[in-house]
Amino acid sequence: TAHSASPPRRRTRVLALPEARWALASTVAFLLAFPLDLSGASAWLYGPLYVIAYAAGGWEPALEGLRALRGKTLDVDLLMIVAALGAAAIGQVLDGALLIVIFATSGALEALATARTADSVRGLLDLAPATATRLSPDGDGSGETEETVPTDRLAVGDVLLVRPGERIGADGRVLEGESDADQATITGEPLPVPKAPGDEVFAGTLNGTGALRVRVERDPADSVIARIVTLVEEASRTKAPTQLFIEKVEQRYAVGVVAATLAVFAVPLAFGADLTGALLRAMTFMIVASPCAVVLATMPPLLSAIANAGRHGVLVKSAVAMERLGEIDTAALDKTGTLTEGTPEVTAVRPLPGSGLDEDALLALAAAAEHPSEHPLGRAVVTVARTRGLRLAPVKDFAALPGHGVRATVDGHTVAVGRAGEYAQDGHGTQVLVTRDETPVGTLTLTDRLRTDAAAAVSALVTATGTSPVLLTGDNRAAAERVAADTGLTDVRADLLPEGKVDAVRELQGAGRKVLFVGDGVNDAPALAAAYSGVAMGRAGADLALETADAVVVRDELTTIPAVVRLSRTARRLVAQNLVIAGVCIAVLVVWDLAGHLPLPLGVAGHEGSTVLVGLNGLRLLREGAWRRAVAP
């Protein structure tokens, strides 16, 4: 069913990325040239290999730098290429090649982290079927022809045949037939929805027991699921506030480094220094003063945290979102579909006066009739009857009535289970009426089951934020209080319209709190957008909720939310560590070069060593141990 469907794991191959291929070519060429160079072999042997290392690893950063230069900006890419070529120009070919290789490798690692995150997002598309059955009139007008076509070739106006148990191939409207559709992945409704002529259906939702004819009303590229993926991919291109700050500083810093390099070259030359020595000192200064380590201080930890969270079923859409998750100090939770799992369970059995049945007899009668059914309500009734150890009589003449319920012969009586209608009583949940020989004999009430990890997740959020989460729900207070009591929540706000949830979030934030809101439905989207950070439940999340949330919990495991909060805080600590490491290394090397004599090889080793150290420090969050520590600190 849609509730159990989760995106299959996609994984981009490392060498599928052009950045990785060029970095590999540059590294291999360097590793072949390096021993030949050290052994004193002919330059004709290792020289061409160095050329390949420079060209493979440097052409793409050079193009980026030239594009920036045409836009009247100077970035670190061009700075590093100039430094490498400058080193080669004064005979330090090996050092320049090492600079190119490390710079290309760090770019490839960043591209890989980004691609692995995008893999998880694109996997959402696999919820939609690859093919659909399209109906076309015969040439003589006497009938219809069935044709299996890829869903991406469907057009608005096409008519589809959707058989029982199939996934619907496109967003459209029912022309003929009645059925139920499990559309939890789209609308967030926990129970299958009756579908009849004129009703809207969505691509990727699961058809029930009836056959439907559906007219396509939306291009497959614009379906709800496709729009979710597009929106998430667009959001994932954003960068963290710290990174944006660094980019603002980077332009001025790069210009300053160029100006200082010219001064370091020209001033000694003016006082009689030799050309080669002045140029060597200037190139060393440019290399050690370049902000490579500072630029790499921010993104690797955040991207690594995003990739690690993605492996464990949480899609964080951007570095901005990952950074914000670590700043929250209050959580607000929706109830239906968030703390509850959308799987119905029987919570009340009420025999009608004069029926002659007690609770167990009524439940056994309904469960016997529902036993052959695959409907979630029917399975819930059968499950509770078996739990109570009730005997289920054999049935005959079972019939599922799409959109209406079931009918069967039980012990010689015609038993039907369907909509309660006028027999519905006040209270929460879905109520069904049981009739025997067309006489009403009782009602059953079914409600969402509380998620097994709800209480643990609430407790972990209390530990992570230092405050108890707030329950914000549109359900009645009785239902909200019951869930609150089971999960340990004390601040309960019920009977809220969507704007009421937004007002509650804004009230908390007006008091100086940074609020994380967790929800799943269309009515949660405004609160997700208003909150400092928003997380949507992905398995049954509505399109608007998935669109506006900063992160999506694909497998609906609530305990992953506090884990991601802790992972984000670890990433933020690593960013701070990296900035300190990078700043100290640059300062030491620059002072050494200006006040003393810093050999170029040592300058390259120190500068690139700090860059590698910063990069590796950030990539620590890719390890499985980082997630385990976040789950159980």
XYZ file of C-alpha atoms in Angstrom:
633
model
C 0.000 0.000 0.000
C 0.984 3.622 -0.161
C 1.693 3.534 3.555
C 4.391 0.931 3.130
C 5.834 2.354 -0.058
C 9.139 4.129 0.269
C 11.439 5.347 -2.477
C 13.949 2.720 -3.598
C 17.508 3.699 -2.856
C 19.303 5.292 -5.792
C 23.038 5.830 -5.682
C 25.025 7.950 -8.124
C 28.262 6.246 -9.153
C 31.289 8.332 -8.260
C 32.668 8.273 -11.800
C 29.300 9.355 -13.218
C 30.231 12.846 -12.011
C 32.452 14.852 -14.399
C 34.164 16.526 -11.423
C 35.178 13.091 -10.126
C 36.422 11.899 -13.526
C 38.613 14.971 -14.051
C 39.909 14.808 -10.477
C 40.765 11.116 -10.932
C 42.595 11.773 -14.210
C 44.560 14.589 -12.600
C 45.425 12.459 -9.551
C 46.527 9.427 -11.610
C 48.736 11.582 -13.840
C 50.297 13.223 -10.759
C 50.925 9.884 -9.020
C 52.657 8.549 -12.151
C 54.780 11.672 -12.582
C 55.735 12.104 -8.926
C 58.063 9.053 -8.525
C 59.628 9.679 -11.931
C 60.345 13.279 -10.924
C 61.893 12.282 -7.584
C 63.997 9.515 -9.151
C 65.682 11.991 -11.501
C 64.199 10.529 -14.683
C 64.143 12.551 -17.883
C 61.704 15.461 -17.915
C 60.410 14.080 -21.210
C 58.963 11.163 -19.212
C 57.238 12.985 -16.393
C 56.670 16.382 -18.017
C 53.688 15.302 -20.173
C 52.123 13.642 -17.110
C 52.337 16.909 -15.179
C 50.712 18.664 -18.127
C 47.829 16.183 -17.974
C 47.543 16.719 -14.191
C 47.378 20.488 -14.659
C 44.944 20.326 -17.576
C 42.555 17.688 -16.179
C 42.296 19.214 -12.733
C 42.527 22.850 -13.667
C 40.500 23.511 -16.793
C 37.090 23.528 -15.085
C 38.104 25.824 -12.173
C 39.864 28.055 -14.719
C 36.650 28.383 -16.753
C 34.664 29.177 -13.611
C 37.217 31.776 -12.633
C 37.186 33.390 -16.081
C 33.384 33.524 -16.065
C 33.538 35.266 -12.707
C 36.186 37.637 -14.062
C 33.946 38.540 -17.001
C 31.310 39.396 -14.428
C 33.881 41.707 -12.797
C 34.434 39.455 -9.805
C 37.479 37.537 -8.666
C 37.025 34.173 -6.993
C 39.224 31.605 -5.339
C 39.124 29.234 -8.352
C 41.077 31.644 -10.544
C 43.359 32.522 -7.638
C 44.388 28.888 -7.184
C 44.965 28.337 -10.918
C 47.155 31.464 -11.137
C 49.095 30.319 -8.056
C 49.654 26.864 -9.566
C 50.765 28.268 -12.927
C 52.980 30.773 -11.124
C 54.637 27.962 -9.212
C 55.237 26.088 -12.466
C 56.627 29.243 -14.090
C 59.416 29.463 -11.538
C 60.285 25.781 -11.741
C 58.122 24.429 -8.893
C 56.072 22.208 -11.212
C 55.511 19.466 -8.642
C 54.136 21.895 -6.052
C 51.775 23.492 -8.561
C 50.525 20.064 -9.644
C 49.899 19.070 -6.019
C 47.884 22.249 -5.545
C 45.766 21.432 -8.635
C 45.161 17.814 -7.578
C 44.032 18.677 -4.064
C 41.807 21.496 -5.298
C 40.172 19.221 -7.918
C 39.664 16.424 -5.380
C 37.959 18.721 -2.878
C 35.601 19.907 -5.635
C 34.789 16.297 -6.543
C 33.998 15.434 -2.908
C 31.576 18.347 -2.680
C 29.887 17.319 -5.959
C 29.546 13.731 -4.689
C 27.940 14.785 -1.410
C 25.442 16.938 -3.326
C 24.649 14.158 -5.826
C 24.067 11.538 -3.133
C 21.550 13.838 -1.453
C 19.776 14.425 -4.775
C 19.597 10.633 -5.304
C 17.292 10.240 -2.335
C 15.075 13.078 -3.533
C 14.717 11.733 -7.079
C 13.770 8.324 -5.665
C 10.379 9.817 -4.790
C 9.499 9.649 -8.491
C 9.601 5.862 -8.346
C 6.337 5.910 -6.418
C 4.640 6.693 -9.743
C 4.199 3.770 -12.177
C 6.362 3.593 -15.294
C 3.503 2.512 -17.583
C -0.260 2.912 -17.877
C -3.075 1.305 -19.907
C -4.410 3.818 -22.429
C -7.784 3.261 -24.141
C -8.348 4.283 -27.764
C -11.486 3.812 -29.905
C -11.275 1.199 -32.658
C -11.128 2.472 -36.200
C -14.660 1.251 -36.943
C -16.028 2.705 -33.692
C -17.217 -0.695 -32.450
C -15.037 -0.900 -29.372
C -11.818 0.143 -27.648
C -8.191 -0.837 -27.958
C -5.941 -1.181 -24.911
C -2.343 -0.010 -25.223
C 0.391 -0.081 -22.567
C 2.385 3.137 -22.829
C 5.067 4.846 -20.720
C 3.452 7.356 -18.379
C 5.732 10.141 -19.627
C 4.059 9.820 -23.056
C 0.556 10.436 -21.719
C -1.192 13.643 -22.762
C -4.064 15.649 -21.343
C -7.321 14.103 -22.584
C -6.067 10.505 -22.745
C -8.355 7.925 -21.134
C -6.750 5.322 -18.867
C -8.000 1.973 -17.584
C -6.899 1.439 -13.966
C -7.456 -2.119 -12.800
C -7.889 -3.168 -9.145
C -4.628 -3.004 -7.203
C -2.805 -0.904 -9.792
C -1.186 2.466 -9.218
C -2.850 5.326 -11.064
C -0.626 6.546 -13.899
C -1.479 10.253 -14.049
C -3.353 13.043 -12.304
C -6.898 13.058 -13.689
C -10.614 12.621 -13.096
C -12.775 9.482 -12.929
C -15.063 8.962 -15.951
C -16.521 5.565 -15.066
C -16.367 3.060 -12.213
C -16.279 3.119 -8.433
C -13.407 2.186 -6.166
C -11.313 3.332 -3.229
C -7.922 4.985 -3.672
C -5.171 4.958 -1.079
C -3.772 8.444 -1.638
C -1.855 8.913 1.599
C 1.292 9.833 -0.355
C -0.501 12.817 -1.901
C -3.222 14.181 0.380
C -2.180 12.732 3.725
C -5.598 11.114 4.290
C -4.952 8.008 6.406
C -7.799 5.885 4.986
C -8.653 5.001 1.371
C -10.950 7.531 -0.252
C -14.060 6.486 -2.237
C -13.784 7.349 -5.929
C -16.750 7.750 -8.285
C -17.312 9.530 -11.619
C -16.235 13.168 -11.333
C -13.721 12.595 -8.505
C -10.070 13.640 -8.833
C -7.282 11.040 -8.667
C -3.501 11.420 -8.440
C -0.529 9.732 -10.087
C 1.187 7.185 -7.862
C -1.851 6.531 -5.634
C -3.050 2.947 -5.240
C -6.404 1.883 -6.682
C -8.598 -0.388 -4.551
C -10.957 -3.178 -5.574
C -12.839 -1.486 -8.410
C -11.854 -0.740 -12.011
C -11.709 2.937 -13.061
C -11.636 4.841 -16.315
C -9.698 8.039 -15.792
C -9.276 11.044 -18.069
C -5.791 12.597 -17.814
C -6.095 16.237 -16.752
C -2.486 17.151 -16.044
C 0.710 16.571 -17.998
C 2.834 13.867 -16.291
C 5.682 16.370 -15.903
C 3.338 18.557 -13.851
C 1.902 15.822 -11.627
C 1.900 16.333 -7.879
C 4.768 13.883 -7.324
C 6.837 15.454 -10.134
C 6.275 18.923 -8.676
C 7.437 17.722 -5.264
C 10.711 16.498 -6.754
C 11.244 19.716 -8.732
C 10.592 21.899 -5.724
C 12.930 19.879 -3.528
C 15.718 19.962 -6.121
C 15.343 23.719 -6.500
C 15.474 24.185 -2.745
C 18.577 21.998 -2.453
C 20.584 24.501 -4.493
C 20.531 27.060 -1.693
C 23.547 27.595 0.525
C 23.972 28.069 4.226
C 24.068 31.596 5.678
C 27.672 31.050 6.796
C 28.623 30.043 3.255
C 26.878 33.090 1.807
C 28.809 35.290 4.218
C 32.079 33.656 3.157
C 31.251 34.230 -0.518
C 30.655 37.920 0.190
C 34.011 38.158 1.946
C 35.751 35.953 -0.653
C 35.555 38.551 -3.443
C 37.148 41.293 -1.362
C 39.623 38.856 0.151
C 40.719 37.609 -3.294
C 41.249 41.163 -4.538
C 43.242 41.892 -1.377
C 45.406 38.804 -1.903
C 46.177 39.829 -5.501
C 47.078 43.355 -4.414
C 49.220 42.057 -1.542
C 50.922 39.550 -3.871
C 51.869 42.335 -6.272
C 53.246 44.328 -3.344
C 55.221 41.335 -2.025
C 56.725 40.979 -5.515
C 57.296 44.640 -6.343
C 58.619 46.055 -3.049
C 61.630 43.692 -2.647
C 62.334 44.075 -6.369
C 62.441 47.845 -5.943
C 65.022 47.440 -3.155
C 67.315 45.293 -5.280
C 66.090 41.760 -4.722
C 66.620 39.318 -7.594
C 63.663 38.604 -9.907
C 63.424 34.863 -9.237
C 63.564 35.269 -5.468
C 60.934 38.017 -5.435
C 58.649 36.019 -7.731
C 59.089 32.880 -5.632
C 58.196 34.761 -2.413
C 55.170 36.376 -4.106
C 53.885 33.035 -5.446
C 54.382 31.449 -2.027
C 52.427 34.300 -0.454
C 49.562 33.925 -2.967
C 49.319 30.220 -2.274
C 49.392 30.377 1.525
C 47.057 33.423 1.679
C 44.417 31.870 -0.611
C 41.227 31.106 1.369
C 40.728 27.544 0.127
C 40.461 26.074 3.612
C 38.103 28.856 4.708
C 35.839 28.266 1.696
C 35.826 24.501 2.373
C 35.188 24.985 6.087
C 31.419 25.353 5.766
C 29.955 23.121 3.083
C 31.593 19.688 3.676
C 30.242 19.308 7.251
C 26.742 20.419 6.237
C 26.690 18.370 3.020
C 28.031 15.325 4.874
C 25.305 15.717 7.481
C 22.711 15.975 4.684
C 24.035 12.819 3.000
C 24.125 10.867 6.283
C 20.580 11.935 7.160
C 19.457 10.948 3.653
C 20.840 7.441 4.127
C 18.659 7.105 7.221
C 15.439 8.309 5.639
C 15.519 12.067 6.267
C 15.836 14.294 3.202
C 17.154 17.687 4.294
C 16.635 19.958 1.309
C 19.551 22.365 1.695
C 22.535 23.433 3.728
C 20.372 26.317 4.972
C 17.825 23.810 6.266
C 20.487 21.635 7.900
C 22.017 24.636 9.633
C 18.617 25.871 10.866
C 17.675 22.483 12.319
C 20.550 22.802 14.752
C 19.307 26.178 15.993
C 15.746 25.219 17.031
C 14.815 25.331 20.707
C 11.087 24.458 20.601
C 9.135 21.766 18.724
C 5.474 21.941 17.660
C 3.823 18.721 16.459
C 0.743 17.937 14.395
C -1.320 14.939 15.542
C -3.037 13.071 12.689
C -0.491 11.459 10.376
C 2.394 12.728 12.484
C 2.090 11.328 15.991
C -0.461 8.830 14.659
C 0.467 6.542 11.803
C -2.684 6.617 9.680
C -3.413 2.910 10.308
C -6.918 2.488 11.740
C -7.696 0.468 14.844
C -11.056 -0.307 16.441
C -11.537 1.855 19.522
C -15.267 1.404 20.196
C -17.828 -1.384 19.622
C -21.446 -0.320 20.251
C -24.324 -2.829 19.790
C -27.648 -1.110 19.110
C -30.517 -1.640 21.589
C -32.699 -4.569 20.602
C -30.022 -6.244 18.472
C -29.513 -9.056 20.959
C -25.728 -8.824 20.501
C -23.007 -8.011 22.957
C -19.709 -6.344 21.936
C -17.891 -9.591 21.132
C -20.802 -10.975 19.100
C -21.111 -7.757 17.098
C -17.374 -7.647 16.477
C -17.280 -11.330 15.445
C -20.153 -10.759 13.005
C -18.458 -7.720 11.405
C -15.049 -9.428 11.282
C -16.479 -12.505 9.585
C -18.018 -10.343 6.858
C -14.797 -8.309 6.473
C -12.460 -11.299 6.548
C -12.045 -11.637 2.738
C -11.686 -7.853 2.342
C -8.367 -6.105 1.634
C -9.670 -2.711 2.786
C -7.690 -1.182 5.719
C -10.880 -0.778 7.765
C -11.734 -4.427 7.210
C -8.243 -5.553 8.179
C -8.466 -3.474 11.354
C -11.787 -5.119 12.332
C -10.413 -8.627 11.682
C -7.216 -7.853 13.613
C -9.014 -6.754 16.776
C -11.370 -9.757 16.595
C -8.405 -12.126 16.408
C -6.690 -10.255 19.246
C -9.764 -10.941 21.396
C -9.686 -14.611 20.389
C -13.113 -14.534 18.704
C -14.274 -17.284 16.370
C -15.029 -16.047 12.841
C -17.809 -17.916 11.075
C -17.226 -18.967 7.442
C -18.733 -16.655 4.825
C -20.380 -17.116 1.446
C -21.226 -14.769 -1.396
C -18.710 -12.117 -0.350
C -18.921 -8.893 -2.360
C -16.876 -5.702 -2.030
C -18.932 -2.654 -2.889
C -16.369 0.026 -3.912
C -17.033 3.192 -1.965
C -19.778 1.624 0.126
C -18.386 -1.316 2.125
C -18.821 -5.104 1.981
C -21.660 -7.631 1.998
C -21.503 -11.369 2.756
C -23.602 -14.287 3.990
C -22.634 -15.296 7.548
C -24.415 -18.260 9.202
C -27.328 -17.847 6.787
C -27.715 -14.101 7.430
C -26.883 -11.296 5.008
C -24.362 -9.095 6.822
C -23.206 -5.722 5.521
C -20.563 -3.340 6.899
C -20.587 0.184 5.514
C -21.048 3.863 6.220
C -22.719 4.717 9.528
C -24.811 7.560 8.133
C -27.525 8.615 10.592
C -26.310 6.031 13.113
C -22.982 7.838 13.587
C -22.479 9.068 17.151
C -20.542 12.033 18.425
C -16.864 11.408 18.837
C -13.659 11.157 16.863
C -12.711 8.549 14.306
C -14.404 6.760 11.423
C -17.695 5.022 12.264
C -19.183 2.106 10.298
C -22.632 0.501 10.580
C -23.149 -3.268 10.787
C -26.475 -4.615 9.471
C -27.880 -8.139 9.613
C -30.606 -8.961 7.109
C -30.809 -5.202 6.406
C -31.477 -4.436 10.097
C -28.901 -2.221 11.851
C -27.340 -4.080 14.792
C -24.411 -1.882 15.865
C -21.587 0.524 15.018
C -17.799 0.312 15.172
C -15.485 3.297 15.648
C -11.995 3.216 14.146
C -9.239 5.752 14.834
C -5.636 6.272 13.838
C -3.106 4.193 15.720
C -0.447 6.067 17.686
C 3.029 5.594 16.221
C 5.095 3.179 18.287
C 7.982 5.643 18.512
C 5.855 8.733 19.262
C 6.537 8.808 23.007
C 10.277 8.161 22.506
C 10.477 10.918 19.896
C 8.741 13.416 22.191
C 11.119 12.530 25.028
C 14.149 12.909 22.729
C 12.896 16.300 21.530
C 12.568 17.433 25.152
C 16.197 16.403 25.719
C 17.402 18.020 22.491
C 15.602 21.362 22.909
C 15.254 21.676 26.680
C 11.503 22.353 26.362
C 8.409 20.179 26.012
C 6.910 20.102 22.482
C 3.540 21.713 21.789
C 0.695 19.704 20.206
C -1.127 21.674 17.475
C -4.079 19.849 15.897
C -7.317 20.450 14.097
C -8.875 17.457 15.869
C -11.246 17.802 18.810
C -9.799 18.258 22.275
C -10.783 14.783 23.495
C -8.777 13.092 20.730
C -5.864 15.495 21.244
C -5.793 14.943 25.006
C -5.771 11.173 24.525
C -2.701 11.357 22.257
C -1.031 13.886 24.566
C -1.497 11.605 27.567
C 0.041 8.668 25.668
C 3.086 10.666 24.523
C 3.823 12.823 27.558
C 2.785 16.164 26.022
C 1.359 18.825 28.307
C 0.750 21.868 26.071
C -2.237 20.883 23.887
C -3.947 23.232 21.422
C -6.865 21.565 19.631
C -9.665 22.481 17.177
C -7.224 24.643 15.201
C -7.856 25.722 11.622
C -4.716 26.119 9.459
C -4.447 29.798 10.366
C -4.737 28.813 14.036
C -1.626 26.660 13.733
C 0.204 29.547 12.069
C -0.878 31.904 14.870
C 0.384 29.444 17.476
C 3.765 29.140 15.745
C 4.080 32.917 15.421
C 3.118 33.375 19.048
C 5.961 31.072 20.119
C 8.415 32.786 17.803
C 7.240 36.192 18.974
C 8.360 35.108 22.440
C 11.872 34.590 21.087
C 11.686 30.854 20.366
C 13.038 29.181 17.214
C 10.261 26.719 16.372
C 10.515 23.385 14.570
C 7.078 22.376 13.227
C 6.411 18.762 12.214
C 3.330 17.967 10.095
C 2.052 16.091 7.079
C -1.187 17.510 5.638
C -2.279 20.347 3.406
C -3.539 22.149 6.497
C -0.010 21.976 7.957
C 1.684 23.721 5.036
C 1.146 27.298 6.307
C 2.622 26.406 9.707
C 5.551 24.615 8.049
C 6.258 27.786 6.073
C 5.881 30.084 9.097
C 8.118 28.049 11.411
C 11.859 28.665 11.742
C 12.302 25.100 10.475
C 9.725 22.628 9.147
C 9.760 18.829 8.805
C 7.149 16.881 6.810
C 6.212 13.229 7.207
C 7.009 11.905 3.739
C 5.141 8.627 3.471
C 1.709 10.232 3.791
C 2.667 13.874 3.396
C 0.569 16.151 1.205
C 2.239 17.937 -1.697
C 1.994 21.368 -0.067
C 3.538 20.036 3.132
C 6.435 18.450 1.248
C 6.882 21.640 -0.780
C 7.132 24.004 2.166
C 9.063 21.805 4.607
C 12.825 22.102 5.053
C 13.164 18.348 5.511
C 11.138 15.217 4.749
C 11.048 12.078 6.919
C 10.660 9.480 4.176
C 9.972 6.429 6.330
C 7.933 8.296 8.951
C 10.311 7.382 11.774
C 9.713 10.135 14.318
C 12.876 9.390 16.311
C 14.999 10.450 13.316
C 13.861 14.070 13.836
C 15.715 14.689 17.147
C 18.631 12.704 15.679
C 18.890 15.110 12.739
C 18.708 18.075 15.130
C 21.721 16.684 17.007
C 23.523 15.889 13.732
C 23.007 19.484 12.621
C 24.469 20.772 15.864
C 27.520 18.556 15.376
C 27.905 19.936 11.833
C 27.762 23.504 13.155
C 30.486 22.704 15.693
C 32.663 21.257 12.922
C 32.154 24.408 10.828
C 33.407 26.512 13.743
C 36.387 24.166 14.244
C 37.229 24.350 10.539
C 37.131 28.145 10.462
C 39.542 28.274 13.411
C 41.901 25.720 11.806
C 41.848 27.529 8.453
C 42.330 30.983 9.971
C 45.247 29.936 12.185
C 47.043 28.102 9.340
C 46.712 31.043 6.944
C 47.895 33.525 9.587
C 50.947 31.426 10.549
C 52.019 30.793 6.954
C 51.532 34.411 5.864
C 53.566 35.770 8.802
C 56.254 33.160 8.155
C 56.500 34.158 4.494
C 56.577 37.913 5.189
C 58.822 37.893 8.260
C 61.122 35.059 7.294
C 61.736 32.725 4.380
C 58.985 30.167 3.762
C 60.073 27.595 1.137
C 57.415 27.179 -1.559
C 57.086 23.374 -1.086
C 56.525 23.914 2.631
C 54.017 26.689 1.913
C 52.085 24.438 -0.480
C 52.185 21.544 1.992
C 50.993 23.740 4.862
C 48.239 25.417 2.863
C 46.954 22.292 1.156
C 47.431 20.262 4.317
C 45.104 22.610 6.180
C 42.638 22.414 3.282
C 42.672 18.603 3.352
C 42.409 18.601 7.156
C 39.378 20.881 7.029
C 37.760 18.777 4.302
C 38.346 15.493 6.133
C 37.098 17.006 9.379
C 33.831 17.902 7.648
C 33.510 14.489 6.001
C 33.595 12.788 9.414
C 29.829 13.211 9.471
C 29.475 10.750 6.579
C 30.400 7.893 8.917
C 27.767 5.616 10.391
C 29.077 6.342 13.863
C 28.058 10.006 13.521
C 24.427 8.949 13.063
C 24.569 6.444 15.935
C 25.838 9.155 18.259
C 23.055 11.474 17.097
C 20.417 8.803 17.788
C 21.784 7.871 21.223
C 23.983 10.713 22.501
